[in-house]
XYZ file of C-alpha atoms in Angstrom:
324
model
C 106.707 139.781 257.062
C 107.220 139.136 253.628
C 106.098 141.245 250.515
C 103.280 139.806 248.454
C 104.375 138.163 245.546
C 101.501 138.575 242.501
C 100.083 135.717 240.095
C 102.308 137.594 236.962
C 105.760 137.939 238.947
C 105.300 133.630 240.344
C 104.708 132.813 236.607
C 107.666 134.820 235.827
C 109.367 133.414 238.627
C 108.772 129.783 237.581
C 109.866 130.310 233.709
C 112.830 131.835 234.819
C 113.751 128.747 237.204
C 112.879 126.506 234.544
C 115.047 128.226 231.872
C 118.295 128.345 234.425
C 117.803 124.626 234.704
C 117.318 123.622 231.412
C 120.222 125.417 230.312
C 122.291 123.804 232.655
C 120.818 120.718 231.775
C 121.627 121.417 228.146
C 125.554 122.159 228.655
C 126.655 118.898 227.224
C 125.186 119.846 223.983
C 127.584 123.007 224.549
C 131.282 121.820 225.181
C 131.583 118.983 222.343
C 130.950 122.234 219.793
C 134.473 123.351 221.278
C 136.228 120.493 219.888
C 139.275 120.549 219.196
C 139.846 122.694 222.270
C 140.927 120.533 225.438
C 139.157 120.724 228.689
C 141.734 123.070 230.373
C 141.378 125.828 227.796
C 137.661 125.683 227.808
C 138.162 125.815 231.199
C 140.182 129.141 230.908
C 137.889 130.499 228.672
C 134.956 130.388 230.434
C 136.507 131.806 233.688
C 137.604 134.859 231.274
C 134.627 135.422 229.392
C 132.467 134.933 232.477
C 134.288 138.168 233.838
C 133.769 140.087 231.096
C 129.880 139.194 230.666
C 128.727 139.639 234.175
C 130.857 142.810 234.465
C 129.071 144.301 231.264
C 125.948 143.189 232.643
C 126.971 144.948 236.358
C 127.717 148.099 234.289
C 124.309 147.948 232.611
C 121.941 147.743 235.972
C 124.305 150.036 237.574
C 125.122 147.555 240.516
C 128.873 148.461 241.705
C 128.222 150.014 244.998
C 129.261 146.731 246.701
C 132.553 146.420 245.094
C 134.591 149.147 247.587
C 133.147 147.794 250.920
C 134.292 143.881 249.739
C 137.859 145.424 249.042
C 137.942 146.211 252.922
C 137.264 142.993 253.988
C 139.964 140.456 253.582
C 138.535 137.867 255.284
C 135.637 137.758 252.924
C 137.960 138.011 249.858
C 139.681 134.615 251.113
C 136.311 132.841 251.094
C 135.690 134.139 247.751
C 138.750 132.912 246.843
C 138.060 129.539 248.422
C 134.754 129.387 246.624
C 136.462 130.178 243.281
C 138.825 127.510 243.611
C 136.104 124.908 244.226
C 133.670 126.241 241.590
C 136.810 125.878 239.319
C 137.595 122.167 240.052
C 133.617 121.824 239.411
C 133.898 123.416 236.164
C 136.720 121.701 235.320
C 135.614 117.983 235.770
C 132.353 118.646 234.123
C 133.387 119.733 231.232
C 136.365 116.962 231.126
C 133.224 114.607 231.791
C 131.370 115.676 229.110
C 134.017 115.811 226.643
C 135.487 112.234 227.359
C 132.020 110.239 227.398
C 130.993 110.566 230.942
C 127.663 112.830 230.541
C 125.370 109.950 232.479
C 128.188 110.285 235.506
C 128.125 114.030 235.339
C 124.186 113.817 235.779
C 124.700 111.741 238.465
C 126.730 113.991 240.631
C 124.108 116.517 240.431
C 121.452 114.159 241.296
C 123.038 113.014 244.529
C 124.256 116.988 245.574
C 121.499 117.347 247.405
C 122.240 114.365 249.644
C 125.620 115.583 249.715
C 124.690 119.227 250.806
C 122.808 117.343 253.535
C 125.697 115.568 255.019
C 127.756 118.313 254.911
C 125.090 120.439 256.894
C 125.441 117.725 259.255
C 129.342 117.407 259.704
C 129.814 121.220 259.321
C 127.282 122.882 260.481
C 125.904 120.443 263.071
C 122.469 120.522 261.917
C 120.100 117.817 262.935
C 118.358 115.613 260.508
C 114.948 114.207 260.627
C 114.443 110.257 260.231
C 113.407 110.610 256.421
C 116.225 112.767 255.746
C 118.512 110.234 257.575
C 117.057 107.430 255.385
C 117.614 109.316 252.449
C 121.470 110.033 252.812
C 121.655 106.418 253.670
C 119.811 105.225 250.471
C 121.913 107.570 248.728
C 125.040 106.275 250.283
C 123.927 102.707 249.056
C 123.528 104.082 245.377
C 127.632 105.026 245.467
C 128.489 101.673 247.325
C 126.298 99.782 244.263
C 128.308 101.591 241.297
C 131.283 101.452 243.023
C 130.905 97.257 243.574
C 129.974 97.015 239.894
C 132.611 98.933 238.308
C 135.535 97.836 240.831
C 135.951 101.854 241.849
C 134.040 105.048 242.836
C 132.101 106.970 240.638
C 134.495 109.402 241.066
C 133.336 112.274 238.596
C 130.082 112.300 240.167
C 131.701 112.242 243.934
C 133.989 114.922 242.765
C 130.805 117.478 241.106
C 128.685 116.648 244.416
C 131.341 117.222 246.949
C 132.834 120.646 245.130
C 129.523 121.923 244.361
C 128.146 121.583 247.647
C 131.223 123.002 249.126
C 130.899 125.795 247.115
C 127.280 126.243 248.054
C 128.592 126.443 251.704
C 131.329 129.188 250.979
C 128.779 131.118 249.368
C 126.391 131.150 251.823
C 129.295 132.353 254.412
C 130.179 135.290 252.023
C 126.628 136.521 251.347
C 127.063 138.159 248.067
C 124.074 138.225 245.350
C 124.345 136.051 242.176
C 125.766 138.488 239.815
C 128.005 140.031 242.524
C 129.406 136.730 243.713
C 130.092 135.416 240.163
C 131.807 138.610 239.215
C 134.328 138.673 242.401
C 134.759 134.625 242.205
C 135.708 135.249 238.385
C 138.035 138.170 239.061
C 139.981 135.767 241.358
C 139.680 133.336 238.438
C 140.646 135.791 235.826
C 144.198 136.511 236.188
C 145.649 132.677 236.165
C 143.280 131.852 233.225
C 144.257 134.697 230.999
C 148.166 133.871 231.948
C 147.269 130.210 230.973
C 145.999 131.427 227.781
C 148.494 133.468 226.914
C 150.981 130.860 227.716
C 149.214 128.458 224.830
C 149.275 131.195 222.287
C 152.915 131.989 223.041
C 153.698 127.870 222.773
C 151.544 127.974 219.591
C 149.258 125.657 220.762
C 145.972 127.684 221.559
C 142.839 127.100 219.335
C 141.213 130.641 219.850
C 142.533 132.077 216.675
C 143.401 129.031 215.059
C 140.259 127.363 214.378
C 138.751 129.912 212.563
C 136.167 132.930 213.889
C 133.036 130.911 214.282
C 135.211 128.815 216.407
C 136.144 131.692 218.681
C 132.776 133.208 219.008
C 131.722 129.618 220.472
C 134.671 130.148 223.104
C 133.832 133.591 224.189
C 130.090 132.559 223.980
C 131.199 130.455 227.050
C 131.046 133.376 229.089
C 127.225 134.243 228.213
C 125.981 130.519 228.816
C 127.684 131.047 231.880
C 126.042 133.954 233.308
C 122.335 133.702 231.552
C 120.967 130.921 233.652
C 122.790 132.293 236.745
C 120.790 135.814 235.748
C 117.605 133.631 235.189
C 118.036 132.183 238.976
C 118.291 135.296 240.219
C 114.916 136.723 238.954
C 113.508 133.411 240.032
C 115.104 133.283 243.568
C 113.125 136.398 244.860
C 109.690 135.126 243.346
C 109.374 131.593 244.225
C 109.740 129.293 247.712
C 112.757 127.493 248.230
C 110.321 124.532 247.983
C 109.440 125.047 244.340
C 113.342 125.912 243.431
C 114.155 122.592 244.935
C 111.968 120.615 242.738
C 112.747 122.711 239.763
C 116.574 122.028 240.608
C 116.300 118.568 239.359
C 115.697 119.327 235.614
C 119.303 119.953 235.223
C 120.496 116.408 236.082
C 117.358 114.824 233.967
C 118.234 116.710 231.127
C 121.729 115.753 231.251
C 120.408 112.258 231.915
C 118.614 111.970 228.874
C 121.476 113.497 226.778
C 123.726 110.787 227.924
C 121.665 107.996 226.698
C 119.806 109.644 223.689
C 122.217 111.852 222.067
C 125.899 110.511 223.271
C 124.406 106.920 223.390
C 126.412 105.842 226.351
C 125.833 102.320 227.924
C 123.480 101.741 231.155
C 124.297 98.383 232.378
C 121.632 97.053 234.961
C 123.924 97.989 237.705
C 124.120 101.365 236.938
C 120.361 101.365 236.397
C 120.113 99.840 240.070
C 122.235 102.722 241.168
C 120.179 105.657 239.783
C 117.046 103.606 240.794
C 118.339 104.136 244.432
C 119.560 107.319 243.845
C 115.817 108.691 242.361
C 114.237 106.674 245.466
C 116.752 108.527 247.928
C 115.628 111.969 246.087
C 111.846 110.809 246.212
C 111.946 110.754 250.228
C 113.918 113.742 250.289
C 111.458 115.739 248.337
C 108.226 114.046 250.234
C 109.602 115.120 253.415
C 110.478 118.822 252.564
C 106.932 118.993 251.010
C 105.477 117.749 254.184
C 107.727 119.825 256.380
C 106.681 123.215 254.228
C 102.922 122.009 254.841
C 103.265 121.893 258.640
C 104.852 124.770 258.923
C 102.473 126.595 256.674
C 99.797 125.191 258.926
C 101.474 126.013 262.331
C 102.226 130.029 260.654
C 98.385 130.190 260.326
C 97.329 128.779 263.647
C 99.499 131.217 265.167
C 98.038 133.760 262.977
C 94.572 132.895 264.227
C 95.669 133.161 267.612
C 97.360 136.479 267.347
C 94.228 138.284 265.801
C 90.724 139.044 267.335
C 88.024 137.322 265.584
C 84.689 139.034 265.239
C 81.096 136.653 265.385
C 80.723 136.514 261.627
C 84.858 136.081 260.757
C 86.258 132.501 259.741
C 89.823 132.212 261.019
C 92.699 132.467 258.505
C 93.300 128.467 258.831
C 90.079 127.530 257.845
C 89.677 129.875 254.837
C 93.104 128.916 253.162
C 92.359 125.217 254.006
């Protein structure tokens, strides 16, 4: 039986979920501030400073008792390393995409991510889809075809972002660590290669960390904070909100990215790109409607089962009638 969540806790969860996805959605404003640093160096700094930030957070909260048992599980460590690889590719492509003027295409990646996750569920986990879910996946696939035909090539940035993040989600589910703990383990895997790369750049005289002033160095170090902060907010929200609510709030991030791409970075939106996005949004609307309808049906069935399981006195109404 789930513990009762108070109205204040629900409000806190909602605010934290909005904060988390808003920060993720506003990331495109941060990466251009790091010029003239290239995408590879930004990625390495993000890995290094993320571990520092998360380690400090774990020390402050004294959440270290998971480390020793983990070290005795090589198979689990291997899965963490695999997750670190996929999120590294995701971060790298995202940073490169933003800094080369493809913000709208990166937003497409996170719009289609739920559809790719569902497809992975069918292909990898052998899950069975409901008819409306199949329809949503089909419409999403049509959107990718429209974009590919219009541009003469697949929207590879969007596809790589969606595929790597969906695969990362599958791996994280198998690892079974909490948000901060998982990130600490993954960035620990990333740390030595990233630090080695930064030291190599410094030895070659190509590092921008010390060559572009104190403010620039602080911005590079801040990549750890902006990576960890939304994750902490999401962790607070995840234990206070139903998955259906979080599932709807998650669209804030690509919506913000899409809006920034058009209004701040002035990326072009020809008719064929609008057509592709319209199909994706239709697919997501179908997916959201199906999720809400399924959740409503499951809630009604649960209430009916509670009515059948408990005795009802003459003047007492069934739970399903009281809450309907």
